[in-house]
Short mmCIF file of C-alpha atoms in Angstrom, two decimals:
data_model
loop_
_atom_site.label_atom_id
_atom_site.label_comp_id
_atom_site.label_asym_id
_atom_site.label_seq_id
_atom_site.Cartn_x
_atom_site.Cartn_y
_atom_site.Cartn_z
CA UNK A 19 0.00 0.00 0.00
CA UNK A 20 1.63 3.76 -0.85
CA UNK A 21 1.92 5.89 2.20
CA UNK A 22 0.37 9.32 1.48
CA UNK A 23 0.65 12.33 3.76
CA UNK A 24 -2.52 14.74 2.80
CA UNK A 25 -1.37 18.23 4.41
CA UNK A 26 -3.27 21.42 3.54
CA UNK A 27 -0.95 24.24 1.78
CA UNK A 28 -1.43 27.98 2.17
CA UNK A 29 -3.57 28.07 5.17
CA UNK A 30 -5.18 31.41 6.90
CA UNK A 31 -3.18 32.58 9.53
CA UNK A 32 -5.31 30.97 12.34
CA UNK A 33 -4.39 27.70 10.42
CA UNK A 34 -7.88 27.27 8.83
CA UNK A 35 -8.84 26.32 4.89
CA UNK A 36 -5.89 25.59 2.74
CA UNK A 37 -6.28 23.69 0.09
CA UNK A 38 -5.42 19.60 0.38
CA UNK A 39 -2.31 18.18 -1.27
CA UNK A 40 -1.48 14.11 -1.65
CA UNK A 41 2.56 13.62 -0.85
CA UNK A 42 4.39 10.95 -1.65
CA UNK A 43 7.32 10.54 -0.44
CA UNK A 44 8.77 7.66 -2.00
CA UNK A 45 8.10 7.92 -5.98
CA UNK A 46 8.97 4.45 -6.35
CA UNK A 47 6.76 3.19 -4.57
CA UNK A 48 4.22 4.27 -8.23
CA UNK A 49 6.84 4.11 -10.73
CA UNK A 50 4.72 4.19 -13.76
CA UNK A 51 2.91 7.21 -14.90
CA UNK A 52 -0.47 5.16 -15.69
CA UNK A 53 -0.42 4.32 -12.03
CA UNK A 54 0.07 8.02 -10.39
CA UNK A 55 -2.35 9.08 -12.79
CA UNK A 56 -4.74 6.44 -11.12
CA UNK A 57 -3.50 7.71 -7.85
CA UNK A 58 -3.97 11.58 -7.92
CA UNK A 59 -7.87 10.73 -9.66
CA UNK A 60 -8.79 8.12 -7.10
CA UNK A 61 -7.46 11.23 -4.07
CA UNK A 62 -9.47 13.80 -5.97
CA UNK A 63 -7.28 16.63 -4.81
CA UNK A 64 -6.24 19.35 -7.08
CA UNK A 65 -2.96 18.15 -7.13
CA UNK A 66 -0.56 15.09 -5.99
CA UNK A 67 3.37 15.31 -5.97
CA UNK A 68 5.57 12.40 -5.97
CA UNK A 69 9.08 12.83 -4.18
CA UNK A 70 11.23 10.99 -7.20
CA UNK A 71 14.68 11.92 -6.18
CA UNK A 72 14.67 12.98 -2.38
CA UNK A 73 18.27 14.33 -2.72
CA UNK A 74 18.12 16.49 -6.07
CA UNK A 75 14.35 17.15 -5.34
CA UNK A 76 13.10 15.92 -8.30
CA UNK A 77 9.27 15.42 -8.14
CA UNK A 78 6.36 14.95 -10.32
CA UNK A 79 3.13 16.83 -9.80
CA UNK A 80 -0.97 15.27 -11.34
CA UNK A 81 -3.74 16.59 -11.17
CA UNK A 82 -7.03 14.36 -11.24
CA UNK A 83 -6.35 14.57 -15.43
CA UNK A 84 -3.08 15.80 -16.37
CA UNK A 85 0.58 15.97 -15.70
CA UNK A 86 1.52 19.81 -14.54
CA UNK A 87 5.39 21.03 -15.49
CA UNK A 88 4.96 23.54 -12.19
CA UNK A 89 2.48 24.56 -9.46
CA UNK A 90 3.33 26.20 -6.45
CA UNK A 91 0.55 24.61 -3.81
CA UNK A 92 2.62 20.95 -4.59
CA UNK A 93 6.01 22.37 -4.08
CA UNK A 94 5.08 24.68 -1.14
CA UNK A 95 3.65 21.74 0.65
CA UNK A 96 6.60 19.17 -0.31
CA UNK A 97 9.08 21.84 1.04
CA UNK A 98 7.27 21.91 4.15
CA UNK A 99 6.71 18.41 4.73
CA UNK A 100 10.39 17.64 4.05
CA UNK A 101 11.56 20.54 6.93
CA UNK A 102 9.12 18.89 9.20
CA UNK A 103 10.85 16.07 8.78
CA UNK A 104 14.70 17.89 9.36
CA UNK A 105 15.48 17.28 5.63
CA UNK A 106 15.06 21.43 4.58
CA UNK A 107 15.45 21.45 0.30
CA UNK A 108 17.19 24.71 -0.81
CA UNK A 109 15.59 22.99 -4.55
CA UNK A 110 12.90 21.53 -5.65
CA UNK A 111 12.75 20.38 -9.58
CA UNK A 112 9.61 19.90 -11.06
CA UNK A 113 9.87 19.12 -15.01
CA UNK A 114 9.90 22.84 -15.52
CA UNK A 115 13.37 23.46 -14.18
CA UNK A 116 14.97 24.57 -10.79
CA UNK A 117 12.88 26.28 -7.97
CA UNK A 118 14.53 27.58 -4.84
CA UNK A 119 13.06 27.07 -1.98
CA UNK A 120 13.15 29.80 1.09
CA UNK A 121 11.67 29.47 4.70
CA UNK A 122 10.64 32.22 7.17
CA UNK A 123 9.42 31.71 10.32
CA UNK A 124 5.92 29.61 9.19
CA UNK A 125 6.28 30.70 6.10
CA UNK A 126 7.24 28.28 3.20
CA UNK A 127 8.32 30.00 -0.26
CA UNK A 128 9.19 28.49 -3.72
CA UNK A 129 10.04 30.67 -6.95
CA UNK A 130 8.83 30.40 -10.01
CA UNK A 131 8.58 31.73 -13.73
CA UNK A 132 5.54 32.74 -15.43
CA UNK A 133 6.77 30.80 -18.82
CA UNK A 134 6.58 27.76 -16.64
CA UNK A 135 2.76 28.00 -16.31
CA UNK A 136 -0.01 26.86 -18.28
CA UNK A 137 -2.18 28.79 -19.63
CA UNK A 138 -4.74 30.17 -17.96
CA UNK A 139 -7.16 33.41 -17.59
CA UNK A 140 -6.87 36.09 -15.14
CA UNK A 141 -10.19 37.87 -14.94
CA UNK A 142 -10.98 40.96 -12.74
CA UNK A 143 -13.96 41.88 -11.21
CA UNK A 144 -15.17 45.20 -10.15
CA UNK A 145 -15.51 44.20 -5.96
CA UNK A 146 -14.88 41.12 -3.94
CA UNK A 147 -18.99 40.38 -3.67
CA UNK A 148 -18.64 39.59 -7.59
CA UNK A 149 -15.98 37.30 -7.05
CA UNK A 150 -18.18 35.76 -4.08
CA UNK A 151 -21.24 35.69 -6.38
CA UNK A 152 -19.62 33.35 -9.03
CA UNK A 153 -21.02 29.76 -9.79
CA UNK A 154 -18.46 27.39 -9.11
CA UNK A 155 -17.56 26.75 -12.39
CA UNK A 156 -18.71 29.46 -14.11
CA UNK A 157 -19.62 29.01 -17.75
CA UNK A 158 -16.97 28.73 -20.00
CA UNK A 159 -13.85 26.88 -21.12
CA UNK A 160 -10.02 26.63 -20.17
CA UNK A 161 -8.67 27.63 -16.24
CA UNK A 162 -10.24 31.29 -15.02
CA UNK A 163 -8.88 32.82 -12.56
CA UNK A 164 -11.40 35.52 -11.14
CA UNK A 165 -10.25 38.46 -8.77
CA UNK A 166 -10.98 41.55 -7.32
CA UNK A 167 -9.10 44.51 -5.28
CA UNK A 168 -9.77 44.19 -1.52
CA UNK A 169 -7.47 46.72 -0.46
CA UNK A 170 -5.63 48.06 -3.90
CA UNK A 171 -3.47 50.18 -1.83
CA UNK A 172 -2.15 47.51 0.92
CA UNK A 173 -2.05 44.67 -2.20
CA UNK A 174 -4.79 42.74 -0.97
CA UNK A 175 -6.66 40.58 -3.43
CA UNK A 176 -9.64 38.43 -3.32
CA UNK A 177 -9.80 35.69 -6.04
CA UNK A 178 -11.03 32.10 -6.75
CA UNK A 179 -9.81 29.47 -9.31
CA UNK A 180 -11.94 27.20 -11.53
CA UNK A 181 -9.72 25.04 -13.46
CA UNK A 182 -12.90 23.91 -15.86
CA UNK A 183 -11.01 20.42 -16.76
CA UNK A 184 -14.17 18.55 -16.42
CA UNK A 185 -12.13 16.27 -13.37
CA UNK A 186 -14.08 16.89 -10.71
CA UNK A 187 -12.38 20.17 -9.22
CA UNK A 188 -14.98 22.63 -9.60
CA UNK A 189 -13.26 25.53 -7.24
CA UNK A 190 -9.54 24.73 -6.96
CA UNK A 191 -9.11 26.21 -3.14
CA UNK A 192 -5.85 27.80 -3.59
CA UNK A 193 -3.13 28.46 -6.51
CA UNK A 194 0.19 28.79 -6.40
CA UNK A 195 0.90 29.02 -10.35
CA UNK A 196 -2.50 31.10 -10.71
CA UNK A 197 -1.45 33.85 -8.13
CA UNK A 198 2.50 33.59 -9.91
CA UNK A 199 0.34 35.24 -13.01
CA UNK A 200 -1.42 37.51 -11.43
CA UNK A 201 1.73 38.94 -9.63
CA UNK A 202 3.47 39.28 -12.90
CA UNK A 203 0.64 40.87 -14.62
CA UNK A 204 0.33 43.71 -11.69
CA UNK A 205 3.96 44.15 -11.06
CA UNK A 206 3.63 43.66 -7.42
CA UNK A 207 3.64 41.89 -3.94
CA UNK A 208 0.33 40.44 -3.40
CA UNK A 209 -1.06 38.98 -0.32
CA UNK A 210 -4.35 36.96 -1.95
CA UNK A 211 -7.40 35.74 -0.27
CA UNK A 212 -8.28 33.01 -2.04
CA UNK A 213 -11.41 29.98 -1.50
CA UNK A 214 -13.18 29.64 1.35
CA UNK A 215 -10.27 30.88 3.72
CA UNK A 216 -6.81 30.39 2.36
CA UNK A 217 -4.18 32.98 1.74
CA UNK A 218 -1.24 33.04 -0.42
CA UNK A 219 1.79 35.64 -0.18
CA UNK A 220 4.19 36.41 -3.33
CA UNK A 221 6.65 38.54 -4.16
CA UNK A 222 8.49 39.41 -7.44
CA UNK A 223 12.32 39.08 -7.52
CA UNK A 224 14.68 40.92 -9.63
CA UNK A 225 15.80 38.12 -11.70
CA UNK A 226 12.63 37.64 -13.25
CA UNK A 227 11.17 34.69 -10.52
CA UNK A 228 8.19 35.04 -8.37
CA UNK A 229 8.39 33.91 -4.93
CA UNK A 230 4.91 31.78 -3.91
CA UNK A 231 4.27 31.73 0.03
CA UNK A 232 2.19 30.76 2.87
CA UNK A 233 1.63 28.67 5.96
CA UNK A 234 1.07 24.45 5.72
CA UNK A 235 -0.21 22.36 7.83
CA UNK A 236 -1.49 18.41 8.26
CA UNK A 237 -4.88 17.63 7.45
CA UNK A 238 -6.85 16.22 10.32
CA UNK A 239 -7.82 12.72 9.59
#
């Protein structure tokens, strides 16, 4: 039987919502990519990561449907799990390429390029009660991304994600890779309110990566 950890990445600062991740730790355990596609549809979660190489911090990230090249709730979570367990990565490498990995305080941060995401759309909204009001999915095709200003000034965003893949994640509860867009599209720190609860930090960096932050925790059984 594989041993999965289910933790729940970029939680509210009182540890609430956050949305679930699968873990496993030891990739070999599913070496073929038929069976961790099996895996990460039978869990149901947005995503599942699978540990492949724990020293280089290779990994491999599903989703219910598809094989991702980067997401930031997987590698967040992974990052965490593996300081939890006094094994800290300074990398992670998802098939995208290298991602550095940071820690502060209960904060765990991964960086990222926008080139390494898939498309998806970033939609605004003219207040957070729109965003609220939405259908989860709303009509339409491809991943939307919907948001609103909370407080433009401070960098607070509201938002929810609907990847529309017809897999049985209406709402995904919180996005690394989505909020990674949105950050480079408005040219600034963000501190996003995403789902029913969660919250995501990011910051862009100099060299062209966007840093992808927030608080982890285990999911209660």
């Amino acid at each position: 039987m594989t041993d999965i950890d289910v933790l729940r990445v970029f939680c509210g600062p009182d540890g609430g919502a956050g949305n679930p991740l699968g873990v496993v730790l030891d990739g070999a355990a599913v070496p073929d990519p038929a069976g961790r596609a099996a895996l990460a549809a039978a869990l149901g979660f947005s995503e599942t990561v699978f540990l492949d190489d724990a020293e280089r911090g290779t990994v491999d990230i599903h989703t219910p449907s598809c094989r991702l090249p980067f997401a930031g709730h997987p590698l967040v979570g992974l990052a965490w799990l593996l300081r939890s367990l006094g094994r800290p990565p300074r990398t992670l490498r998802p098939p995208a390429g290298a991602v550095r990995v940071d820690f502060d305080g209960d904060l765990t941060w991964v960086r990222g390029r926008a080139a390494w995401v898939p498309a998806r759309t970033t939609r605004r909204h003219a207040s957070p009660a729109e965003v609220d009001a939405l259908p989860a999915p709303p009509p339409g095709e491809d991943w939307l991304y919907a948001w609103a200003w909370q407080d433009e000034a401070a960098g607070v965003v509201r938002a929810r994600g609907f990847p529309r893949r017809g897999d049985g994640v209406a709402e995904d509860e919180a996005t690394g890779a989505a909020a990674l867009l949105l950050t480079r599209e408005l040219g600034r720190p963000l501190d996003i309110r995403q789902g029913a609860g969660s919250r995501i930090l990011t910051r862009p960096h100099p060299d062209g990566t966007i840093a992808v932050g927030g608080r982890v925790s285990r999911q209660a059984p």
